[in-house]
């Protein structure tokens, strides 16, 4: 009691119960997956009303939300009509287009595959959708817009009579008694009436009436490539990220980060360059980069050594020096052959408010406070039971798999993928013990096992929480043998609701809580 008032500490949110929502491109039992159909990128737009996926065949597929349109009104209208507004997001296929084609670099004798590495949504304008997509070398800016279909009509040829170059689509004036002349005039006479002014051979028409183009009520979605940003990267592009100013974006490869203006495709500025004078001195590479969600001058990038650098574009044109460095000190005596490999960060994401950065390395998720660079505020063990099998994972190259991560819109939870088409959801609110294992299938809780989350010892005066999964080597959370061939690399969290979209090979699964 304090001054007659009771002070209550907020309890951590209850663990979510996840349910299956939808699946697109579900495989039938025994169906072989084509390499080109495997999904390689997933991204929600800021409103959460559209979802884009990219695949290894260079295609981009768009989905649009339908549950908000069912009753044709806003939230206020639905409240007035007493409709329930607790429904989960539902999506439908909208359109698809071929974003990239396979290319060949003749100067370097190098094949450039069409696989989509990243997709990022841009600001909408005039009802049109805009997005960036990239493969290893080339970034493209796409505009997707609804257009009314135009059709040709008003032709006076009889479609029943064959013509030399094929049939004619329509005949709207076959019975018209007027004779249309070449100069645009017409005679109000029957086709069969004799005339000295205009001789018409029997069985023919007096003149061909020019077809007219009319707009129908049918609507078609058109995807048009507005700009191509090419020839700026010597190495494979691993990240693109929009700036909050709505005008610029960055693209990152292994050694450089470039800054682009959306309107200018033939020029970019190199803002980070970690390439040493002698390539033999190279010790780390850039693995991921992202702009701050609200401060247009800040961006973060991660490295293969497990560090994250925050840079400020106001400091200098070439940001060789960082404003802040986030890295975790190595525990004494813990170093092994695999230490540096599994420390490599495969993905970073800013929280919606920009206060926290989530990073994913091979074994863990780490949550960093940008105001505290002494270490992560929380570490989540994704698949600790794989640690004894690191040698096998190295032999089959699985140890180099790049898993993505995501945060919920409210910042209370984080998620990432694993093997056997599993993904994990952790609660990151203070005091939360949520650690859920889900399978990308129609029964996501099939492999669910409640595992106690054990807080680790405090490493310093600031308590850092470590949540662990099941520590049984060689098996997954349900005691099944682990399948390294089925891995869930790509997933995205809806920006405003507890809904997750994830890719299992060529299938897109969606879940809600």
Short mmCIF file of C-alpha atoms in Angstrom, two decimals:
data_model
loop_
_atom_site.label_atom_id
_atom_site.label_comp_id
_atom_site.label_asym_id
_atom_site.label_seq_id
_atom_site.Cartn_x
_atom_site.Cartn_y
_atom_site.Cartn_z
CA UNK A 1 0.00 0.00 0.00
CA UNK A 2 1.30 3.44 -0.87
CA UNK A 3 -0.66 6.47 0.27
CA UNK A 4 -3.76 4.35 0.55
CA UNK A 5 -3.35 3.07 -3.05
CA UNK A 6 -2.21 -0.41 -3.96
CA UNK A 7 0.60 -0.63 -6.49
CA UNK A 8 0.06 -3.49 -8.95
CA UNK A 9 2.83 -4.93 -11.12
CA UNK A 10 1.68 -5.96 -14.57
CA UNK A 11 1.55 -9.72 -14.95
CA UNK A 12 3.13 -11.16 -18.12
CA UNK A 13 0.62 -12.00 -20.88
CA UNK A 14 -0.70 -15.54 -21.01
CA UNK A 15 0.81 -17.87 -23.65
CA UNK A 16 -1.11 -17.77 -26.91
CA UNK A 17 -3.01 -20.76 -28.23
CA UNK A 18 -2.28 -20.99 -31.93
CA UNK A 19 -4.80 -22.27 -34.47
CA UNK A 20 -4.56 -23.14 -38.13
CA UNK A 21 -6.08 -20.54 -40.45
CA UNK A 22 -5.21 -21.19 -44.10
CA UNK A 23 -2.80 -22.91 -46.43
CA UNK A 24 -1.93 -22.02 -50.02
CA UNK A 25 -0.19 -24.54 -52.27
CA UNK A 26 -0.64 -27.49 -49.94
CA UNK A 27 1.21 -30.60 -51.02
CA UNK A 28 -0.56 -33.90 -51.40
CA UNK A 29 1.04 -36.98 -49.86
CA UNK A 30 4.03 -38.08 -51.90
CA UNK A 31 3.92 -35.07 -54.21
CA UNK A 32 7.35 -33.99 -55.37
CA UNK A 33 8.15 -30.32 -54.87
CA UNK A 34 9.56 -28.47 -57.86
CA UNK A 35 12.65 -26.42 -57.01
CA UNK A 36 11.23 -23.29 -58.67
CA UNK A 37 8.10 -23.41 -56.47
CA UNK A 38 9.93 -23.26 -53.13
CA UNK A 39 9.09 -20.01 -51.30
CA UNK A 40 12.16 -17.86 -50.59
CA UNK A 41 10.66 -14.62 -49.18
CA UNK A 42 7.57 -13.52 -47.21
CA UNK A 43 6.51 -9.99 -46.29
CA UNK A 44 3.35 -8.28 -44.93
CA UNK A 45 2.75 -4.67 -45.87
CA UNK A 46 2.45 -2.06 -43.09
CA UNK A 47 -1.36 -2.21 -43.00
CA UNK A 48 -1.41 -6.01 -42.84
CA UNK A 49 -3.96 -6.09 -45.66
CA UNK A 50 -1.54 -7.50 -48.22
CA UNK A 51 1.01 -10.30 -48.14
CA UNK A 52 3.71 -10.98 -50.73
CA UNK A 53 5.75 -14.12 -51.29
CA UNK A 54 8.67 -14.70 -53.63
CA UNK A 55 9.94 -18.06 -54.85
CA UNK A 56 13.03 -19.59 -56.39
CA UNK A 57 11.45 -19.35 -59.83
CA UNK A 58 11.58 -15.53 -59.69
CA UNK A 59 7.83 -15.09 -59.20
CA UNK A 60 6.12 -12.76 -56.76
CA UNK A 61 2.65 -13.79 -55.55
CA UNK A 62 0.36 -11.28 -53.82
CA UNK A 63 -2.46 -12.09 -51.40
CA UNK A 64 -5.06 -9.68 -50.06
CA UNK A 65 -7.02 -9.74 -46.84
CA UNK A 66 -10.69 -10.58 -47.22
CA UNK A 67 -12.19 -10.77 -43.72
CA UNK A 68 -12.26 -6.96 -43.35
CA UNK A 69 -14.25 -6.68 -46.59
CA UNK A 70 -16.91 -9.31 -45.89
CA UNK A 71 -19.44 -6.79 -44.62
CA UNK A 72 -18.16 -3.96 -46.75
CA UNK A 73 -17.51 -1.49 -43.98
CA UNK A 74 -15.16 -0.07 -41.45
CA UNK A 75 -14.77 -1.16 -37.86
CA UNK A 76 -17.27 1.53 -36.79
CA UNK A 77 -19.83 0.29 -39.33
CA UNK A 78 -19.44 -3.30 -38.11
CA UNK A 79 -19.85 -2.19 -34.51
CA UNK A 80 -23.02 -0.35 -35.46
CA UNK A 81 -24.34 -3.46 -37.22
CA UNK A 82 -23.34 -5.67 -34.30
CA UNK A 83 -20.94 -7.80 -36.34
CA UNK A 84 -18.21 -9.55 -34.38
CA UNK A 85 -14.81 -7.96 -35.04
CA UNK A 86 -12.71 -10.63 -33.38
CA UNK A 87 -12.26 -12.66 -36.56
CA UNK A 88 -8.76 -13.66 -37.53
CA UNK A 89 -7.10 -12.41 -40.73
CA UNK A 90 -8.06 -14.34 -43.85
CA UNK A 91 -6.37 -13.88 -47.19
CA UNK A 92 -7.06 -14.79 -50.79
CA UNK A 93 -4.88 -14.98 -53.88
CA UNK A 94 -4.71 -11.61 -55.62
CA UNK A 95 -2.23 -11.86 -58.48
CA UNK A 96 1.25 -12.98 -59.42
CA UNK A 97 3.94 -11.81 -61.82
CA UNK A 98 7.37 -12.85 -63.01
CA UNK A 99 9.76 -10.51 -61.23
CA UNK A 100 13.15 -11.91 -62.25
CA UNK A 101 14.48 -14.15 -65.01
CA UNK A 102 17.68 -16.21 -64.97
CA UNK A 103 20.64 -14.23 -66.35
CA UNK A 104 24.24 -14.85 -67.28
CA UNK A 105 27.11 -12.50 -66.49
CA UNK A 106 29.39 -12.94 -69.49
CA UNK A 107 32.23 -10.90 -67.99
CA UNK A 108 32.46 -13.12 -64.93
CA UNK A 109 31.11 -16.32 -66.53
CA UNK A 110 28.57 -16.43 -63.74
CA UNK A 111 24.97 -17.61 -63.75
CA UNK A 112 22.58 -15.34 -61.88
CA UNK A 113 19.60 -17.31 -60.66
CA UNK A 114 16.12 -15.84 -60.63
CA UNK A 115 15.41 -16.69 -56.97
CA UNK A 116 13.78 -13.84 -55.01
CA UNK A 117 15.95 -13.07 -51.97
CA UNK A 118 13.87 -10.30 -50.37
CA UNK A 119 10.61 -8.40 -50.87
CA UNK A 120 9.82 -5.05 -49.27
CA UNK A 121 6.55 -3.11 -49.53
CA UNK A 122 6.67 0.61 -50.32
CA UNK A 123 4.10 3.32 -49.68
CA UNK A 124 0.83 2.97 -51.58
CA UNK A 125 -0.41 5.78 -53.82
CA UNK A 126 -3.68 6.28 -55.73
CA UNK A 127 -4.89 2.79 -54.97
CA UNK A 128 -1.78 1.20 -56.47
CA UNK A 129 0.59 -1.14 -54.62
CA UNK A 130 4.36 -0.64 -54.81
CA UNK A 131 7.05 -3.10 -53.82
CA UNK A 132 10.74 -3.83 -54.18
CA UNK A 133 12.03 -7.30 -55.04
CA UNK A 134 15.57 -8.48 -55.47
CA UNK A 135 17.54 -11.52 -56.58
CA UNK A 136 21.32 -11.86 -56.09
CA UNK A 137 22.21 -8.89 -58.29
CA UNK A 138 19.25 -6.82 -59.45
CA UNK A 139 16.57 -4.90 -57.52
CA UNK A 140 13.26 -4.05 -59.20
CA UNK A 141 10.54 -1.56 -58.26
CA UNK A 142 7.06 -2.82 -59.11
CA UNK A 143 3.69 -1.10 -59.39
CA UNK A 144 0.58 -3.29 -59.14
CA UNK A 145 -2.65 -1.59 -60.12
CA UNK A 146 -6.24 -2.48 -60.96
CA UNK A 147 -7.25 -1.50 -64.47
CA UNK A 148 -10.53 -1.85 -66.31
CA UNK A 149 -10.32 -4.21 -69.26
CA UNK A 150 -10.73 -2.57 -72.66
CA UNK A 151 -12.44 -4.48 -75.45
CA UNK A 152 -12.83 -3.97 -79.19
CA UNK A 153 -16.38 -3.73 -80.48
CA UNK A 154 -18.53 -2.04 -83.15
CA UNK A 155 -17.39 -4.12 -86.10
CA UNK A 156 -19.86 -4.56 -88.95
CA UNK A 157 -18.46 -7.77 -90.40
CA UNK A 158 -20.66 -10.82 -90.07
CA UNK A 159 -18.79 -13.36 -87.88
CA UNK A 160 -20.73 -16.20 -89.49
CA UNK A 161 -19.00 -15.54 -92.79
CA UNK A 162 -15.35 -16.52 -92.82
CA UNK A 163 -12.80 -13.92 -93.80
CA UNK A 164 -9.35 -14.41 -95.16
CA UNK A 165 -7.46 -13.76 -91.95
CA UNK A 166 -9.82 -15.54 -89.50
CA UNK A 167 -13.10 -14.89 -87.77
CA UNK A 168 -14.16 -11.53 -86.40
CA UNK A 169 -15.03 -11.10 -82.73
CA UNK A 170 -18.36 -9.33 -82.92
CA UNK A 171 -20.89 -7.93 -85.33
CA UNK A 172 -22.96 -5.20 -83.86
CA UNK A 173 -24.32 -3.68 -87.06
CA UNK A 174 -25.10 -6.61 -89.33
CA UNK A 175 -28.73 -5.55 -89.58
CA UNK A 176 -28.06 -1.82 -89.85
CA UNK A 177 -29.64 -0.53 -93.08
CA UNK A 178 -27.23 2.41 -93.26
CA UNK A 179 -24.29 2.25 -95.67
CA UNK A 180 -21.06 3.59 -94.15
CA UNK A 181 -18.75 5.08 -96.72
CA UNK A 182 -15.00 5.40 -96.62
CA UNK A 183 -15.14 9.14 -95.93
CA UNK A 184 -17.30 8.67 -92.82
CA UNK A 185 -20.63 9.51 -94.46
CA UNK A 186 -23.48 7.09 -94.78
CA UNK A 187 -26.36 6.30 -97.10
CA UNK A 188 -29.75 5.62 -95.59
CA UNK A 189 -30.43 2.77 -98.00
CA UNK A 190 -30.69 -0.95 -97.72
CA UNK A 191 -27.65 -3.01 -98.66
CA UNK A 192 -29.60 -4.65 -101.46
CA UNK A 193 -30.95 -1.45 -102.99
CA UNK A 194 -29.45 -0.53 -106.36
CA UNK A 195 -27.48 2.68 -106.54
CA UNK A 196 -25.53 4.44 -109.25
CA UNK A 197 -23.42 6.28 -106.69
CA UNK A 198 -22.06 3.27 -104.86
CA UNK A 199 -21.80 -0.12 -106.50
CA UNK A 200 -21.69 -2.98 -103.99
CA UNK A 201 -20.84 -6.48 -105.20
CA UNK A 202 -23.41 -9.10 -104.22
CA UNK A 203 -22.74 -10.80 -100.87
CA UNK A 204 -20.34 -8.12 -99.62
CA UNK A 205 -20.63 -5.12 -97.33
CA UNK A 206 -20.18 -1.57 -98.51
CA UNK A 207 -17.21 -0.66 -96.29
CA UNK A 208 -15.39 -1.83 -93.19
CA UNK A 209 -16.41 0.12 -90.16
CA UNK A 210 -13.44 0.97 -87.93
CA UNK A 211 -13.57 -0.92 -84.61
CA UNK A 212 -13.88 1.11 -81.42
CA UNK A 213 -12.31 0.38 -78.05
CA UNK A 214 -14.70 0.41 -75.11
CA UNK A 215 -14.02 0.01 -71.40
CA UNK A 216 -15.83 -2.92 -69.84
CA UNK A 217 -16.72 -3.51 -66.18
CA UNK A 218 -14.12 -6.29 -65.91
CA UNK A 219 -11.09 -5.44 -63.76
CA UNK A 220 -7.62 -6.81 -64.35
CA UNK A 221 -4.53 -6.46 -62.15
CA UNK A 222 -1.50 -5.16 -63.99
CA UNK A 223 2.05 -5.46 -62.62
CA UNK A 224 4.53 -3.10 -64.22
CA UNK A 225 8.23 -2.77 -63.51
CA UNK A 226 8.82 0.94 -62.91
CA UNK A 227 12.57 0.86 -62.29
CA UNK A 228 15.52 -1.52 -62.30
CA UNK A 229 18.44 -0.92 -59.93
CA UNK A 230 21.29 -2.98 -61.36
CA UNK A 231 25.11 -3.27 -61.56
CA UNK A 232 25.78 -1.90 -58.06
CA UNK A 233 26.80 -5.10 -56.23
CA UNK A 234 29.79 -7.33 -56.86
CA UNK A 235 28.54 -9.85 -54.31
CA UNK A 236 25.14 -11.39 -53.66
CA UNK A 237 22.48 -9.06 -52.27
CA UNK A 238 21.28 -10.34 -48.90
CA UNK A 239 19.06 -7.45 -47.75
CA UNK A 240 16.97 -4.53 -48.92
CA UNK A 241 15.22 -2.14 -46.54
CA UNK A 242 12.98 0.90 -47.02
CA UNK A 243 13.65 4.12 -45.21
CA UNK A 244 10.93 5.80 -43.14
CA UNK A 245 11.32 8.92 -45.32
CA UNK A 246 9.52 7.05 -48.11
CA UNK A 247 12.12 8.18 -50.65
CA UNK A 248 15.21 6.04 -50.13
CA UNK A 249 16.20 2.43 -49.47
CA UNK A 250 19.35 0.42 -48.84
CA UNK A 251 20.68 -2.74 -50.42
CA UNK A 252 23.39 -4.84 -48.78
CA UNK A 253 25.73 -7.53 -50.02
CA UNK A 254 28.57 -9.33 -48.23
CA UNK A 255 30.91 -6.33 -48.18
CA UNK A 256 28.96 -3.18 -49.01
CA UNK A 257 25.75 -1.32 -48.25
CA UNK A 258 24.39 1.08 -50.88
CA UNK A 259 21.85 3.88 -50.45
CA UNK A 260 19.37 4.44 -53.30
CA UNK A 261 16.70 6.96 -54.13
CA UNK A 262 13.56 5.23 -55.39
CA UNK A 263 13.31 7.69 -58.30
CA UNK A 264 16.94 7.27 -59.46
CA UNK A 265 17.97 3.86 -60.76
CA UNK A 266 21.34 4.64 -62.33
CA UNK A 267 23.09 5.98 -59.22
CA UNK A 268 23.59 4.84 -55.64
CA UNK A 269 25.80 5.93 -52.75
CA UNK A 270 28.10 3.47 -51.01
CA UNK A 271 27.62 4.14 -47.28
CA UNK A 272 29.32 1.06 -45.76
CA UNK A 273 32.34 -0.73 -47.18
CA UNK A 274 34.05 -3.45 -45.14
CA UNK A 275 36.19 -4.75 -47.99
CA UNK A 276 39.86 -4.86 -46.92
CA UNK A 277 42.65 -3.75 -49.22
CA UNK A 278 43.85 -7.34 -49.28
CA UNK A 279 41.05 -9.92 -49.44
CA UNK A 280 43.21 -12.34 -47.48
CA UNK A 281 42.66 -10.06 -44.47
CA UNK A 282 38.88 -10.50 -44.66
CA UNK A 283 37.54 -11.77 -41.33
CA UNK A 284 33.82 -10.94 -41.39
CA UNK A 285 31.05 -10.13 -43.86
CA UNK A 286 27.72 -8.29 -43.72
CA UNK A 287 24.81 -10.71 -43.32
CA UNK A 288 21.74 -8.48 -42.92
CA UNK A 289 20.83 -4.77 -42.83
CA UNK A 290 17.73 -2.79 -41.90
CA UNK A 291 16.67 0.83 -41.51
CA UNK A 292 15.28 2.07 -38.20
CA UNK A 293 11.44 2.16 -38.46
CA UNK A 294 11.08 5.83 -37.48
CA UNK A 295 14.51 7.56 -37.56
CA UNK A 296 15.53 7.94 -41.18
CA UNK A 297 19.18 8.56 -40.28
CA UNK A 298 19.71 5.28 -38.37
CA UNK A 299 20.30 1.80 -39.72
CA UNK A 300 21.70 -1.43 -38.32
CA UNK A 301 23.64 -4.22 -39.94
CA UNK A 302 24.80 -7.58 -38.65
CA UNK A 303 27.95 -9.55 -39.34
CA UNK A 304 29.14 -13.12 -39.59
CA UNK A 305 30.97 -12.66 -36.29
CA UNK A 306 27.72 -12.21 -34.38
CA UNK A 307 27.90 -8.45 -33.91
CA UNK A 308 25.36 -5.74 -34.78
CA UNK A 309 26.45 -2.21 -35.68
CA UNK A 310 24.16 0.79 -35.46
CA UNK A 311 25.24 3.61 -37.77
CA UNK A 312 24.12 7.23 -38.08
CA UNK A 313 24.02 8.66 -41.60
CA UNK A 314 24.44 12.18 -40.15
CA UNK A 315 27.98 11.44 -38.95
CA UNK A 316 29.69 11.00 -42.31
CA UNK A 317 29.06 10.10 -45.93
CA UNK A 318 30.94 6.80 -45.59
CA UNK A 319 29.91 5.17 -42.33
CA UNK A 320 33.09 3.24 -41.62
CA UNK A 321 32.74 3.96 -37.92
CA UNK A 322 29.64 2.82 -36.06
CA UNK A 323 27.61 4.75 -33.50
CA UNK A 324 27.06 1.63 -31.38
CA UNK A 325 28.31 -1.94 -31.40
CA UNK A 326 26.21 -4.77 -29.98
CA UNK A 327 27.93 -8.07 -29.32
CA UNK A 328 27.94 -10.72 -26.63
CA UNK A 329 31.19 -11.55 -24.91
CA UNK A 330 32.32 -15.11 -25.40
CA UNK A 331 32.23 -17.26 -22.26
CA UNK A 332 35.74 -18.38 -21.23
CA UNK A 333 36.57 -21.93 -22.30
CA UNK A 334 33.52 -22.29 -24.54
CA UNK A 335 35.28 -21.81 -27.87
CA UNK A 336 35.20 -24.65 -30.40
CA UNK A 337 35.59 -25.19 -34.15
CA UNK A 338 31.91 -24.29 -34.65
CA UNK A 339 31.80 -21.21 -32.37
CA UNK A 340 32.27 -18.64 -35.12
CA UNK A 341 30.02 -20.45 -37.62
CA UNK A 342 27.01 -20.64 -35.30
CA UNK A 343 27.59 -17.08 -34.06
CA UNK A 344 26.93 -15.69 -37.55
CA UNK A 345 23.72 -13.65 -37.54
CA UNK A 346 21.39 -14.59 -40.39
CA UNK A 347 18.66 -11.95 -39.84
CA UNK A 348 17.92 -8.82 -37.82
CA UNK A 349 14.62 -7.00 -37.32
CA UNK A 350 13.76 -3.77 -35.51
CA UNK A 351 10.77 -3.78 -33.18
CA UNK A 352 7.92 -1.55 -34.33
CA UNK A 353 8.90 1.25 -31.93
CA UNK A 354 12.57 0.99 -32.86
CA UNK A 355 13.72 0.45 -29.27
CA UNK A 356 14.75 -3.19 -29.68
CA UNK A 357 16.57 -5.25 -32.30
CA UNK A 358 15.90 -8.97 -32.70
CA UNK A 359 18.71 -11.08 -34.14
CA UNK A 360 18.85 -14.74 -35.18
CA UNK A 361 22.01 -16.79 -35.20
CA UNK A 362 22.12 -20.53 -35.83
CA UNK A 363 21.19 -21.65 -32.32
CA UNK A 364 19.47 -18.69 -30.67
CA UNK A 365 17.30 -15.61 -30.89
CA UNK A 366 18.66 -12.55 -29.11
CA UNK A 367 16.82 -9.38 -28.16
CA UNK A 368 18.90 -6.22 -27.90
CA UNK A 369 18.04 -2.85 -26.38
CA UNK A 370 19.58 -0.13 -28.56
CA UNK A 371 20.24 1.89 -25.41
CA UNK A 372 22.29 -0.93 -23.86
CA UNK A 373 25.26 -2.26 -25.78
CA UNK A 374 26.74 -4.44 -23.02
CA UNK A 375 24.81 -7.53 -24.17
CA UNK A 376 21.38 -8.86 -25.17
CA UNK A 377 18.50 -8.31 -22.75
CA UNK A 378 17.15 -11.79 -23.54
CA UNK A 379 18.36 -14.93 -25.28
CA UNK A 380 16.04 -17.68 -26.50
CA UNK A 381 17.36 -21.15 -27.30
CA UNK A 382 15.70 -22.29 -30.54
CA UNK A 383 16.99 -25.86 -30.88
CA UNK A 384 19.57 -26.45 -28.17
CA UNK A 385 19.24 -30.22 -28.64
CA UNK A 386 21.13 -29.86 -31.94
CA UNK A 387 24.35 -28.79 -30.24
CA UNK A 388 25.73 -32.37 -29.98
CA UNK A 389 25.00 -32.84 -33.72
CA UNK A 390 26.89 -29.77 -34.98
CA UNK A 391 29.45 -32.00 -36.67
CA UNK A 392 26.72 -33.73 -38.73
CA UNK A 393 25.15 -30.37 -39.52
CA UNK A 394 28.50 -29.10 -40.76
CA UNK A 395 29.00 -32.17 -42.94
CA UNK A 396 25.66 -31.72 -44.73
CA UNK A 397 25.99 -27.88 -44.86
CA UNK A 398 22.84 -27.39 -42.76
CA UNK A 399 24.90 -25.35 -40.29
CA UNK A 400 24.97 -22.59 -42.94
CA UNK A 401 21.16 -22.38 -43.23
CA UNK A 402 19.89 -18.82 -42.81
CA UNK A 403 16.78 -18.65 -40.61
CA UNK A 404 14.70 -15.47 -40.46
CA UNK A 405 13.07 -13.99 -37.35
CA UNK A 406 10.14 -11.69 -36.63
CA UNK A 407 8.51 -9.72 -33.81
CA UNK A 408 4.84 -9.22 -33.04
CA UNK A 409 3.41 -5.75 -33.62
CA UNK A 410 3.03 -5.17 -29.87
CA UNK A 411 6.61 -6.29 -29.22
CA UNK A 412 5.56 -8.90 -26.65
CA UNK A 413 6.61 -11.97 -28.65
CA UNK A 414 9.22 -13.15 -31.12
CA UNK A 415 9.25 -16.06 -33.55
CA UNK A 416 11.67 -17.99 -35.74
CA UNK A 417 11.88 -21.28 -37.65
CA UNK A 418 13.72 -24.56 -37.16
CA UNK A 419 13.97 -28.00 -38.78
CA UNK A 420 11.21 -30.59 -39.36
CA UNK A 421 9.01 -27.63 -40.46
CA UNK A 422 8.83 -26.42 -36.86
CA UNK A 423 8.76 -22.83 -35.69
CA UNK A 424 9.01 -21.40 -32.20
CA UNK A 425 7.22 -18.51 -30.49
CA UNK A 426 8.71 -16.94 -27.34
CA UNK A 427 7.28 -14.35 -24.98
CA UNK A 428 9.74 -11.51 -24.37
CA UNK A 429 7.72 -9.46 -21.88
CA UNK A 430 9.30 -9.27 -18.39
CA UNK A 431 8.46 -12.43 -16.44
CA UNK A 432 7.07 -14.30 -19.44
CA UNK A 433 7.85 -18.03 -19.69
CA UNK A 434 6.12 -18.55 -23.03
CA UNK A 435 8.06 -20.93 -25.29
CA UNK A 436 5.81 -22.63 -27.84
CA UNK A 437 6.82 -25.12 -30.53
CA UNK A 438 4.53 -25.31 -33.56
CA UNK A 439 4.56 -27.35 -36.76
CA UNK A 440 3.78 -25.93 -40.20
CA UNK A 441 0.79 -28.18 -40.84
CA UNK A 442 -2.99 -28.10 -40.39
CA UNK A 443 -2.47 -29.25 -36.82
CA UNK A 444 0.17 -26.82 -35.51
CA UNK A 445 0.03 -28.03 -31.90
CA UNK A 446 0.68 -31.66 -32.84
CA UNK A 447 4.26 -31.52 -31.65
CA UNK A 448 3.59 -29.19 -28.76
CA UNK A 449 5.24 -30.10 -25.50
CA UNK A 450 5.12 -27.74 -22.57
CA UNK A 451 8.71 -27.21 -21.51
CA UNK A 452 9.63 -25.24 -18.42
CA UNK A 453 11.58 -22.09 -19.16
CA UNK A 454 14.55 -21.78 -16.87
CA UNK A 455 16.03 -18.35 -16.19
CA UNK A 456 19.82 -18.33 -16.37
CA UNK A 457 22.16 -16.91 -13.78
CA UNK A 458 22.61 -13.18 -13.95
CA UNK A 459 25.71 -12.39 -16.04
CA UNK A 460 25.98 -8.87 -14.67
CA UNK A 461 23.95 -6.41 -12.68
CA UNK A 462 21.38 -6.53 -15.49
CA UNK A 463 19.40 -9.75 -15.49
CA UNK A 464 19.34 -11.51 -18.83
CA UNK A 465 16.85 -14.28 -19.31
CA UNK A 466 17.68 -17.50 -21.17
CA UNK A 467 14.78 -19.72 -22.16
CA UNK A 468 15.65 -23.23 -23.17
CA UNK A 469 13.83 -25.95 -25.05
CA UNK A 470 14.16 -29.69 -24.53
CA UNK A 471 17.81 -30.69 -24.16
CA UNK A 472 17.49 -34.22 -25.53
CA UNK A 473 20.12 -34.67 -28.27
CA UNK A 474 19.07 -35.81 -31.73
CA UNK A 475 15.33 -35.47 -31.27
CA UNK A 476 12.83 -32.67 -31.64
CA UNK A 477 10.48 -31.30 -29.01
CA UNK A 478 8.25 -34.37 -29.24
CA UNK A 479 10.99 -36.99 -29.15
CA UNK A 480 10.88 -37.59 -32.92
CA UNK A 481 14.04 -37.88 -34.96
CA UNK A 482 14.99 -34.61 -36.55
CA UNK A 483 14.59 -34.00 -40.30
CA UNK A 484 17.21 -31.59 -41.61
CA UNK A 485 15.77 -31.58 -45.14
CA UNK A 486 12.53 -29.87 -44.11
CA UNK A 487 13.40 -26.50 -42.69
CA UNK A 488 11.27 -23.45 -42.03
CA UNK A 489 13.48 -20.53 -43.02
CA UNK A 490 10.96 -17.81 -43.82
CA UNK A 491 8.14 -16.41 -41.71
CA UNK A 492 6.45 -13.07 -41.01
CA UNK A 493 4.25 -11.71 -38.22
CA UNK A 494 1.16 -9.65 -39.05
CA UNK A 495 1.88 -6.00 -38.10
CA UNK A 496 -1.23 -5.48 -35.95
CA UNK A 497 -2.60 -8.91 -35.01
CA UNK A 498 -1.34 -12.21 -33.65
CA UNK A 499 -1.12 -13.95 -36.98
CA UNK A 500 1.93 -15.64 -38.51
CA UNK A 501 2.59 -16.61 -42.14
CA UNK A 502 5.34 -19.17 -42.71
CA UNK A 503 6.74 -21.08 -45.67
CA UNK A 504 7.25 -24.85 -45.68
CA UNK A 505 8.83 -25.62 -49.07
CA UNK A 506 6.19 -24.51 -51.65
CA UNK A 507 3.33 -24.20 -49.13
CA UNK A 508 2.28 -21.00 -47.34
CA UNK A 509 0.73 -21.68 -43.93
CA UNK A 510 -1.10 -19.10 -41.86
CA UNK A 511 -1.92 -19.29 -38.14
CA UNK A 512 -3.70 -17.05 -35.66
CA UNK A 513 -4.11 -16.81 -31.90
#
